[in-house]
Amino acid sequence: MSVLRPGPEDLGDRARHIHDFPALWYVPAAGLVYIAAAGQVLEPTQFGSLQAGVAMFFDPAALGGDGGSPWPSWRTHPLLFPFLHGHSGGILRLEVPAARRSTWDGAIAAIEAELTTRQQGYGQAVTAHLTLLLIELARLARDVVGDLRRSGEPLLAEVFEVIDRRHAEPLSLRDVAAEVGMTPGHLTTIVRRRTGRTVQEWIIERRMAQARELLVATDLAVGEVARRVGISDPGYFSRLFSRAHGTSPRQWRALPPRH
């Protein structure tokens, strides 16, 4: 991952070469985020009017822990859909609410500090803060479902909508299938064919994403974190989290420094 504080003209020069990677430009003073769509060749003139800010570029494989990303393709990752927005010119502009700007500022500062000092565990710490930013970004965009519908995937849009809305409660494949009006078996086949993952795996990932945010951003007990992501058994939650991240919830929480 790279975090740069260039002038807008510098970002424009580099943009011609970053179209295969997620990239965003954050303007702290204005609370604005500009998302560069993947697969787009961006012209330097598009950035001429931007104020001084922070450019962030990252390899999506970083979200897979130690390089072995579980995603069949980064384009299927729910937190990365904002980078596939399809807006004219390849740029999507979003406004960060005033109440959330300190979260953005803190996460970016933490990433910069970790990349500068490179102390033991810095890679995991950077991933944790990056994940928190991507969750914030996805909530701002509110367009994961819209992107799926625009790309001709209304069923997947419905599935992700149900998972996002109900991940904090007991939720099974059967529940999701009932909401979208399909049999569990048929839904499993379609979702696996189109995303490379099962509905249950997507439910788990959504819960793990929320758990990561709660572990980094709050001091809630692990059992309470488990409850808030729809898992009543703290022991099962810890095993699930450890299997997904290679470390326990408590160890994950201890990795990022407090800011």
C-alpha positions as YAML, in Angstrom:
chain: A
units: angstrom
residues:
- id: 1
  name: MET
  ca: [0.00, 0.00, 0.00]
- id: 2
  name: SER
  ca: [1.13, 3.56, -0.70]
- id: 3
  name: VAL
  ca: [-0.01, 6.80, 0.94]
- id: 4
  name: LEU
  ca: [1.11, 9.98, -0.83]
- id: 5
  name: ARG
  ca: [0.52, 13.66, -0.22]
- id: 6
  name: PRO
  ca: [1.27, 15.08, -3.69]
- id: 7
  name: GLY
  ca: [-0.26, 17.98, -5.52]
- id: 8
  name: PRO
  ca: [-3.25, 17.23, -7.74]
- id: 9
  name: GLU
  ca: [-1.04, 17.35, -10.83]
- id: 10
  name: ASP
  ca: [1.12, 14.54, -9.41]
- id: 11
  name: LEU
  ca: [-1.89, 12.31, -8.87]
- id: 12
  name: GLY
  ca: [-3.05, 13.01, -12.38]
- id: 13
  name: ASP
  ca: [0.32, 12.01, -13.82]
- id: 14
  name: ARG
  ca: [0.26, 8.76, -11.91]
- id: 15
  name: ALA
  ca: [-3.41, 8.03, -12.61]
- id: 16
  name: ARG
  ca: [-2.59, 6.85, -16.11]
- id: 17
  name: HIS
  ca: [-0.81, 3.90, -14.54]
- id: 18
  name: ILE
  ca: [-3.12, 2.94, -11.65]
- id: 19
  name: HIS
  ca: [-6.28, 1.94, -13.43]
- id: 20
  name: ASP
  ca: [-5.88, -1.74, -12.51]
- id: 21
  name: PHE
  ca: [-5.67, -0.98, -8.78]
- id: 22
  name: PRO
  ca: [-8.07, 0.57, -6.27]
- id: 23
  name: ALA
  ca: [-7.15, 4.19, -5.64]
- id: 24
  name: LEU
  ca: [-8.71, 7.12, -3.85]
- id: 25
  name: TRP
  ca: [-7.96, 10.77, -3.15]
- id: 26
  name: TYR
  ca: [-9.04, 12.20, 0.21]
- id: 27
  name: VAL
  ca: [-9.25, 15.95, 0.84]
- id: 28
  name: PRO
  ca: [-9.30, 16.40, 4.65]
- id: 29
  name: ALA
  ca: [-10.14, 20.11, 4.67]
- id: 30
  name: ALA
  ca: [-13.24, 19.64, 2.55]
- id: 31
  name: GLY
  ca: [-14.11, 16.15, 3.77]
- id: 32
  name: LEU
  ca: [-14.28, 14.86, 0.20]
- id: 33
  name: VAL
  ca: [-13.27, 11.48, -1.21]
- id: 34
  name: TYR
  ca: [-12.66, 10.89, -4.92]
- id: 35
  name: ILE
  ca: [-12.74, 7.23, -5.96]
- id: 36
  name: ALA
  ca: [-10.88, 6.25, -9.12]
- id: 37
  name: ALA
  ca: [-12.74, 3.49, -10.94]
- id: 38
  name: ALA
  ca: [-10.78, 0.38, -11.84]
- id: 39
  name: GLY
  ca: [-10.20, -0.24, -15.51]
- id: 40
  name: GLN
  ca: [-10.24, 3.46, -16.39]
- id: 41
  name: VAL
  ca: [-7.50, 5.53, -17.98]
- id: 42
  name: LEU
  ca: [-7.69, 8.84, -16.13]
- id: 43
  name: GLU
  ca: [-6.56, 12.12, -17.62]
- id: 44
  name: PRO
  ca: [-4.39, 14.50, -15.54]
- id: 45
  name: THR
  ca: [-6.85, 17.33, -16.23]
- id: 46
  name: GLN
  ca: [-9.48, 15.51, -14.20]
- id: 47
  name: PHE
  ca: [-7.52, 16.29, -11.04]
- id: 48
  name: GLY
  ca: [-6.60, 19.87, -11.81]
- id: 49
  name: SER
  ca: [-9.21, 21.40, -9.52]
- id: 50
  name: LEU
  ca: [-8.61, 19.16, -6.50]
- id: 51
  name: GLN
  ca: [-7.31, 20.66, -3.30]
- id: 52
  name: ALA
  ca: [-4.27, 19.30, -1.48]
- id: 53
  name: GLY
  ca: [-5.06, 15.90, -0.13]
- id: 54
  name: VAL
  ca: [-3.95, 12.33, 0.40]
- id: 55
  name: ALA
  ca: [-3.67, 9.72, -2.35]
- id: 56
  name: MET
  ca: [-4.00, 6.05, -1.41]
- id: 57
  name: PHE
  ca: [-3.15, 3.11, -3.65]
- id: 58
  name: PHE
  ca: [-3.33, -0.51, -2.54]
- id: 59
  name: ASP
  ca: [-3.17, -4.07, -3.79]
- id: 60
  name: PRO
  ca: [-6.50, -5.85, -3.11]
- id: 61
  name: ALA
  ca: [-4.53, -8.99, -2.23]
- id: 62
  name: ALA
  ca: [-3.63, -7.21, 1.02]
- id: 63
  name: LEU
  ca: [-7.15, -7.93, 2.21]
- id: 64
  name: GLY
  ca: [-6.38, -11.63, 2.02]
- id: 65
  name: GLY
  ca: [-3.99, -11.63, 4.97]
- id: 66
  name: ASP
  ca: [-0.55, -12.96, 3.97]
- id: 67
  name: GLY
  ca: [-1.07, -12.76, 0.24]
- id: 68
  name: GLY
  ca: [-3.36, -15.76, -0.17]
- id: 69
  name: SER
  ca: [-6.51, -13.82, -0.86]
- id: 70
  name: PRO
  ca: [-9.65, -15.99, -0.48]
- id: 71
  name: TRP
  ca: [-11.46, -13.96, -3.14]
- id: 72
  name: PRO
  ca: [-11.85, -15.51, -6.61]
- id: 73
  name: SER
  ca: [-11.38, -12.02, -7.99]
- id: 74
  name: TRP
  ca: [-10.98, -8.68, -6.24]
- id: 75
  name: ARG
  ca: [-13.99, -7.48, -8.17]
- id: 76
  name: THR
  ca: [-16.22, -9.80, -6.11]
- id: 77
  name: HIS
  ca: [-15.12, -8.30, -2.76]
- id: 78
  name: PRO
  ca: [-18.09, -6.41, -1.26]
- id: 79
  name: LEU
  ca: [-15.91, -3.69, 0.25]
- id: 80
  name: LEU
  ca: [-14.32, -2.93, -3.13]
- id: 81
  name: PHE
  ca: [-17.44, -2.37, -5.17]
- id: 82
  name: PRO
  ca: [-17.20, 1.43, -4.76]
- id: 83
  name: PHE
  ca: [-14.15, 1.25, -7.04]
- id: 84
  name: LEU
  ca: [-16.33, -0.25, -9.81]
- id: 85
  name: HIS
  ca: [-18.81, 2.61, -9.74]
- id: 86
  name: GLY
  ca: [-18.96, 3.27, -13.49]
- id: 87
  name: HIS
  ca: [-19.46, 7.04, -13.13]
- id: 88
  name: SER
  ca: [-18.71, 9.22, -16.11]
- id: 89
  name: GLY
  ca: [-15.02, 10.08, -16.33]
- id: 90
  name: GLY
  ca: [-14.04, 7.30, -13.96]
- id: 91
  name: ILE
  ca: [-14.30, 9.46, -10.82]
- id: 92
  name: LEU
  ca: [-16.89, 9.19, -8.05]
- id: 93
  name: ARG
  ca: [-17.03, 12.03, -5.50]
- id: 94
  name: LEU
  ca: [-18.34, 11.39, -1.98]
- id: 95
  name: GLU
  ca: [-18.61, 13.62, 1.07]
- id: 96
  name: VAL
  ca: [-17.46, 12.38, 4.48]
- id: 97
  name: PRO
  ca: [-19.83, 13.56, 7.24]
- id: 98
  name: ALA
  ca: [-18.18, 15.91, 9.71]
- id: 99
  name: ALA
  ca: [-18.69, 13.40, 12.52]
- id: 100
  name: ARG
  ca: [-16.69, 10.73, 10.63]
- id: 101
  name: ARG
  ca: [-13.75, 12.85, 9.45]
- id: 102
  name: SER
  ca: [-11.71, 12.22, 12.58]
- id: 103
  name: THR
  ca: [-12.01, 8.48, 11.88]
- id: 104
  name: TRP
  ca: [-10.63, 9.00, 8.37]
- id: 105
  name: ASP
  ca: [-7.86, 11.30, 9.60]
- id: 106
  name: GLY
  ca: [-6.88, 8.89, 12.36]
- id: 107
  name: ALA
  ca: [-6.85, 5.80, 10.15]
- id: 108
  name: ILE
  ca: [-4.77, 7.50, 7.45]
- id: 109
  name: ALA
  ca: [-2.31, 8.86, 10.01]
- id: 110
  name: ALA
  ca: [-2.02, 5.40, 11.54]
- id: 111
  name: ILE
  ca: [-1.32, 3.82, 8.14]
- id: 112
  name: GLU
  ca: [1.35, 6.44, 7.40]
- id: 113
  name: ALA
  ca: [2.97, 5.85, 10.79]
- id: 114
  name: GLU
  ca: [3.02, 2.08, 10.32]
- id: 115
  name: LEU
  ca: [4.49, 2.35, 6.82]
- id: 116
  name: THR
  ca: [7.16, 4.75, 8.09]
- id: 117
  name: THR
  ca: [8.29, 2.85, 11.20]
- id: 118
  name: ARG
  ca: [7.68, -0.68, 9.87]
- id: 119
  name: GLN
  ca: [7.78, -2.22, 13.31]
- id: 120
  name: GLN
  ca: [6.89, -5.86, 13.89]
- id: 121
  name: GLY
  ca: [3.31, -6.54, 12.81]
- id: 122
  name: TYR
  ca: [3.06, -3.37, 10.73]
- id: 123
  name: GLY
  ca: [1.55, -5.25, 7.79]
- id: 124
  name: GLN
  ca: [-1.34, -6.54, 9.85]
- id: 125
  name: ALA
  ca: [-1.81, -3.11, 11.40]
- id: 126
  name: VAL
  ca: [-1.96, -1.44, 7.97]
- id: 127
  name: THR
  ca: [-4.50, -4.02, 6.80]
- id: 128
  name: ALA
  ca: [-6.64, -3.39, 9.88]
- id: 129
  name: HIS
  ca: [-6.73, 0.37, 9.32]
- id: 130
  name: LEU
  ca: [-7.26, -0.07, 5.58]
- id: 131
  name: THR
  ca: [-10.20, -2.37, 6.26]
- id: 132
  name: LEU
  ca: [-11.71, 0.22, 8.58]
- id: 133
  name: LEU
  ca: [-11.39, 2.87, 5.85]
- id: 134
  name: LEU
  ca: [-12.96, 0.57, 3.25]
- id: 135
  name: ILE
  ca: [-15.91, -0.08, 5.55]
- id: 136
  name: GLU
  ca: [-16.33, 3.67, 5.96]
- id: 137
  name: LEU
  ca: [-16.09, 4.10, 2.19]
- id: 138
  name: ALA
  ca: [-18.63, 1.37, 1.47]
- id: 139
  name: ARG
  ca: [-21.07, 2.98, 3.87]
- id: 140
  name: LEU
  ca: [-20.60, 6.32, 2.17]
- id: 141
  name: ALA
  ca: [-21.12, 4.88, -1.28]
- id: 142
  name: ARG
  ca: [-24.17, 2.85, -0.28]
- id: 143
  name: ASP
  ca: [-23.90, 1.57, -3.81]
- id: 144
  name: VAL
  ca: [-22.79, -2.05, -3.62]
- id: 145
  name: VAL
  ca: [-26.31, -3.09, -4.48]
- id: 146
  name: GLY
  ca: [-26.60, -0.41, -7.16]
- id: 147
  name: ASP
  ca: [-23.39, -1.56, -8.82]
- id: 148
  name: LEU
  ca: [-24.64, -5.11, -8.95]
- id: 149
  name: ARG
  ca: [-27.95, -4.05, -10.45]
- id: 150
  name: ARG
  ca: [-26.23, -1.86, -13.03]
- id: 151
  name: SER
  ca: [-23.98, -4.74, -14.01]
- id: 152
  name: GLY
  ca: [-26.97, -7.01, -14.63]
- id: 153
  name: GLU
  ca: [-26.84, -8.94, -11.35]
- id: 154
  name: PRO
  ca: [-30.16, -8.16, -9.63]
- id: 155
  name: LEU
  ca: [-30.20, -11.46, -7.75]
- id: 156
  name: LEU
  ca: [-26.73, -10.90, -6.27]
- id: 157
  name: ALA
  ca: [-27.80, -7.38, -5.39]
- id: 158
  name: GLU
  ca: [-30.73, -8.79, -3.41]
- id: 159
  name: VAL
  ca: [-28.53, -11.37, -1.70]
- id: 160
  name: PHE
  ca: [-25.96, -8.79, -0.55]
- id: 161
  name: GLU
  ca: [-28.74, -6.44, 0.51]
- id: 162
  name: VAL
  ca: [-30.24, -9.14, 2.75]
- id: 163
  name: ILE
  ca: [-26.85, -10.07, 4.20]
- id: 164
  name: ASP
  ca: [-25.96, -6.44, 4.89]
- id: 165
  name: ARG
  ca: [-29.31, -5.76, 6.54]
- id: 166
  name: ARG
  ca: [-29.48, -8.91, 8.65]
- id: 167
  name: HIS
  ca: [-25.89, -9.95, 9.38]
- id: 168
  name: ALA
  ca: [-26.20, -8.82, 13.01]
- id: 169
  name: GLU
  ca: [-28.98, -11.35, 13.70]
- id: 170
  name: PRO
  ca: [-29.14, -15.14, 13.34]
- id: 171
  name: LEU
  ca: [-29.05, -15.60, 9.57]
- id: 172
  name: SER
  ca: [-28.85, -18.75, 7.48]
- id: 173
  name: LEU
  ca: [-28.83, -19.70, 3.82]
- id: 174
  name: ARG
  ca: [-32.47, -20.70, 4.20]
- id: 175
  name: ASP
  ca: [-33.34, -17.21, 5.51]
- id: 176
  name: VAL
  ca: [-31.62, -15.49, 2.59]
- id: 177
  name: ALA
  ca: [-33.22, -17.87, 0.09]
- id: 178
  name: ALA
  ca: [-36.67, -17.19, 1.54]
- id: 179
  name: GLU
  ca: [-36.20, -13.42, 1.17]
- id: 180
  name: VAL
  ca: [-35.18, -13.67, -2.49]
- id: 181
  name: GLY
  ca: [-37.83, -16.29, -3.30]
- id: 182
  name: MET
  ca: [-35.59, -19.22, -4.25]
- id: 183
  name: THR
  ca: [-34.79, -22.66, -2.87]
- id: 184
  name: PRO
  ca: [-31.58, -22.83, -0.80]
- id: 185
  name: GLY
  ca: [-29.99, -25.31, -3.21]
- id: 186
  name: HIS
  ca: [-30.68, -23.25, -6.31]
- id: 187
  name: LEU
  ca: [-29.49, -20.05, -4.65]
- id: 188
  name: THR
  ca: [-26.27, -21.74, -3.52]
- id: 189
  name: THR
  ca: [-25.56, -22.92, -7.05]
- id: 190
  name: ILE
  ca: [-26.12, -19.50, -8.61]
- id: 191
  name: VAL
  ca: [-24.13, -17.52, -6.03]
- id: 192
  name: ARG
  ca: [-21.21, -19.96, -6.14]
- id: 193
  name: ARG
  ca: [-21.18, -19.92, -9.94]
- id: 194
  name: ARG
  ca: [-21.19, -16.11, -10.14]
- id: 195
  name: THR
  ca: [-18.91, -15.22, -7.22]
- id: 196
  name: GLY
  ca: [-16.89, -18.34, -6.44]
- id: 197
  name: ARG
  ca: [-18.26, -18.38, -2.89]
- id: 198
  name: THR
  ca: [-21.30, -19.72, -1.09]
- id: 199
  name: VAL
  ca: [-24.00, -17.64, 0.56]
- id: 200
  name: GLN
  ca: [-22.80, -18.84, 3.96]
- id: 201
  name: GLU
  ca: [-19.25, -17.71, 3.18]
- id: 202
  name: TRP
  ca: [-20.56, -14.25, 2.26]
- id: 203
  name: ILE
  ca: [-22.52, -14.10, 5.52]
- id: 204
  name: ILE
  ca: [-19.37, -15.00, 7.46]
- id: 205
  name: GLU
  ca: [-17.28, -12.41, 5.61]
- id: 206
  name: ARG
  ca: [-19.81, -9.65, 6.30]
- id: 207
  name: ARG
  ca: [-19.79, -10.59, 9.97]
- id: 208
  name: MET
  ca: [-15.99, -10.70, 10.08]
- id: 209
  name: ALA
  ca: [-15.78, -7.27, 8.43]
- id: 210
  name: GLN
  ca: [-18.06, -5.83, 11.09]
- id: 211
  name: ALA
  ca: [-16.14, -7.65, 13.81]
- id: 212
  name: ARG
  ca: [-12.84, -6.19, 12.59]
- id: 213
  name: GLU
  ca: [-14.31, -2.71, 12.76]
- id: 214
  name: LEU
  ca: [-15.66, -3.23, 16.28]
- id: 215
  name: LEU
  ca: [-12.37, -4.69, 17.51]
- id: 216
  name: VAL
  ca: [-10.38, -1.76, 16.14]
- id: 217
  name: ALA
  ca: [-12.80, 1.06, 16.91]
- id: 218
  name: THR
  ca: [-14.26, 0.00, 20.28]
- id: 219
  name: ASP
  ca: [-13.30, -1.58, 23.60]
- id: 220
  name: LEU
  ca: [-16.22, -4.00, 23.59]
- id: 221
  name: ALA
  ca: [-15.59, -7.43, 25.09]
- id: 222
  name: VAL
  ca: [-15.08, -10.19, 22.53]
- id: 223
  name: GLY
  ca: [-18.33, -11.81, 23.60]
- id: 224
  name: GLU
  ca: [-20.22, -8.58, 22.94]
- id: 225
  name: VAL
  ca: [-18.54, -8.19, 19.55]
- id: 226
  name: ALA
  ca: [-19.69, -11.72, 18.73]
- id: 227
  name: ARG
  ca: [-23.25, -10.89, 19.75]
- id: 228
  name: ARG
  ca: [-23.29, -7.73, 17.65]
- id: 229
  name: VAL
  ca: [-22.33, -9.67, 14.52]
- id: 230
  name: GLY
  ca: [-25.05, -12.27, 15.01]
- id: 231
  name: ILE
  ca: [-23.04, -15.02, 16.73]
- id: 232
  name: SER
  ca: [-24.31, -16.01, 20.17]
- id: 233
  name: ASP
  ca: [-21.41, -18.32, 21.11]
- id: 234
  name: PRO
  ca: [-18.21, -16.34, 21.86]
- id: 235
  name: GLY
  ca: [-16.10, -19.49, 21.59]
- id: 236
  name: TYR
  ca: [-17.42, -20.27, 18.13]
- id: 237
  name: PHE
  ca: [-16.91, -16.65, 17.11]
- id: 238
  name: SER
  ca: [-13.27, -16.74, 18.25]
- id: 239
  name: ARG
  ca: [-12.62, -19.97, 16.34]
- id: 240
  name: LEU
  ca: [-14.26, -18.55, 13.23]
- id: 241
  name: PHE
  ca: [-12.31, -15.30, 13.49]
- id: 242
  name: SER
  ca: [-9.01, -17.12, 14.06]
- id: 243
  name: ARG
  ca: [-9.63, -19.39, 11.08]
- id: 244
  name: ALA
  ca: [-10.33, -16.38, 8.85]
- id: 245
  name: HIS
  ca: [-7.48, -14.14, 10.03]
- id: 246
  name: GLY
  ca: [-4.82, -16.45, 11.43]
- id: 247
  name: THR
  ca: [-5.01, -14.73, 14.81]
- id: 248
  name: SER
  ca: [-7.48, -14.45, 17.67]
- id: 249
  name: PRO
  ca: [-9.82, -11.46, 18.13]
- id: 250
  name: ARG
  ca: [-7.78, -10.29, 21.13]
- id: 251
  name: GLN
  ca: [-4.51, -10.56, 19.22]
- id: 252
  name: TRP
  ca: [-6.04, -8.72, 16.23]
- id: 253
  name: ARG
  ca: [-7.14, -5.92, 18.54]
- id: 254
  name: ALA
  ca: [-3.64, -5.64, 20.00]
- id: 255
  name: LEU
  ca: [-1.93, -5.29, 16.60]
- id: 256
  name: PRO
  ca: [-2.97, -1.75, 15.60]
- id: 257
  name: PRO
  ca: [-1.62, 1.00, 17.85]
- id: 258
  name: ARG
  ca: [-4.15, 3.26, 19.54]
- id: 259
  name: HIS
  ca: [-4.42, 6.82, 18.14]
...
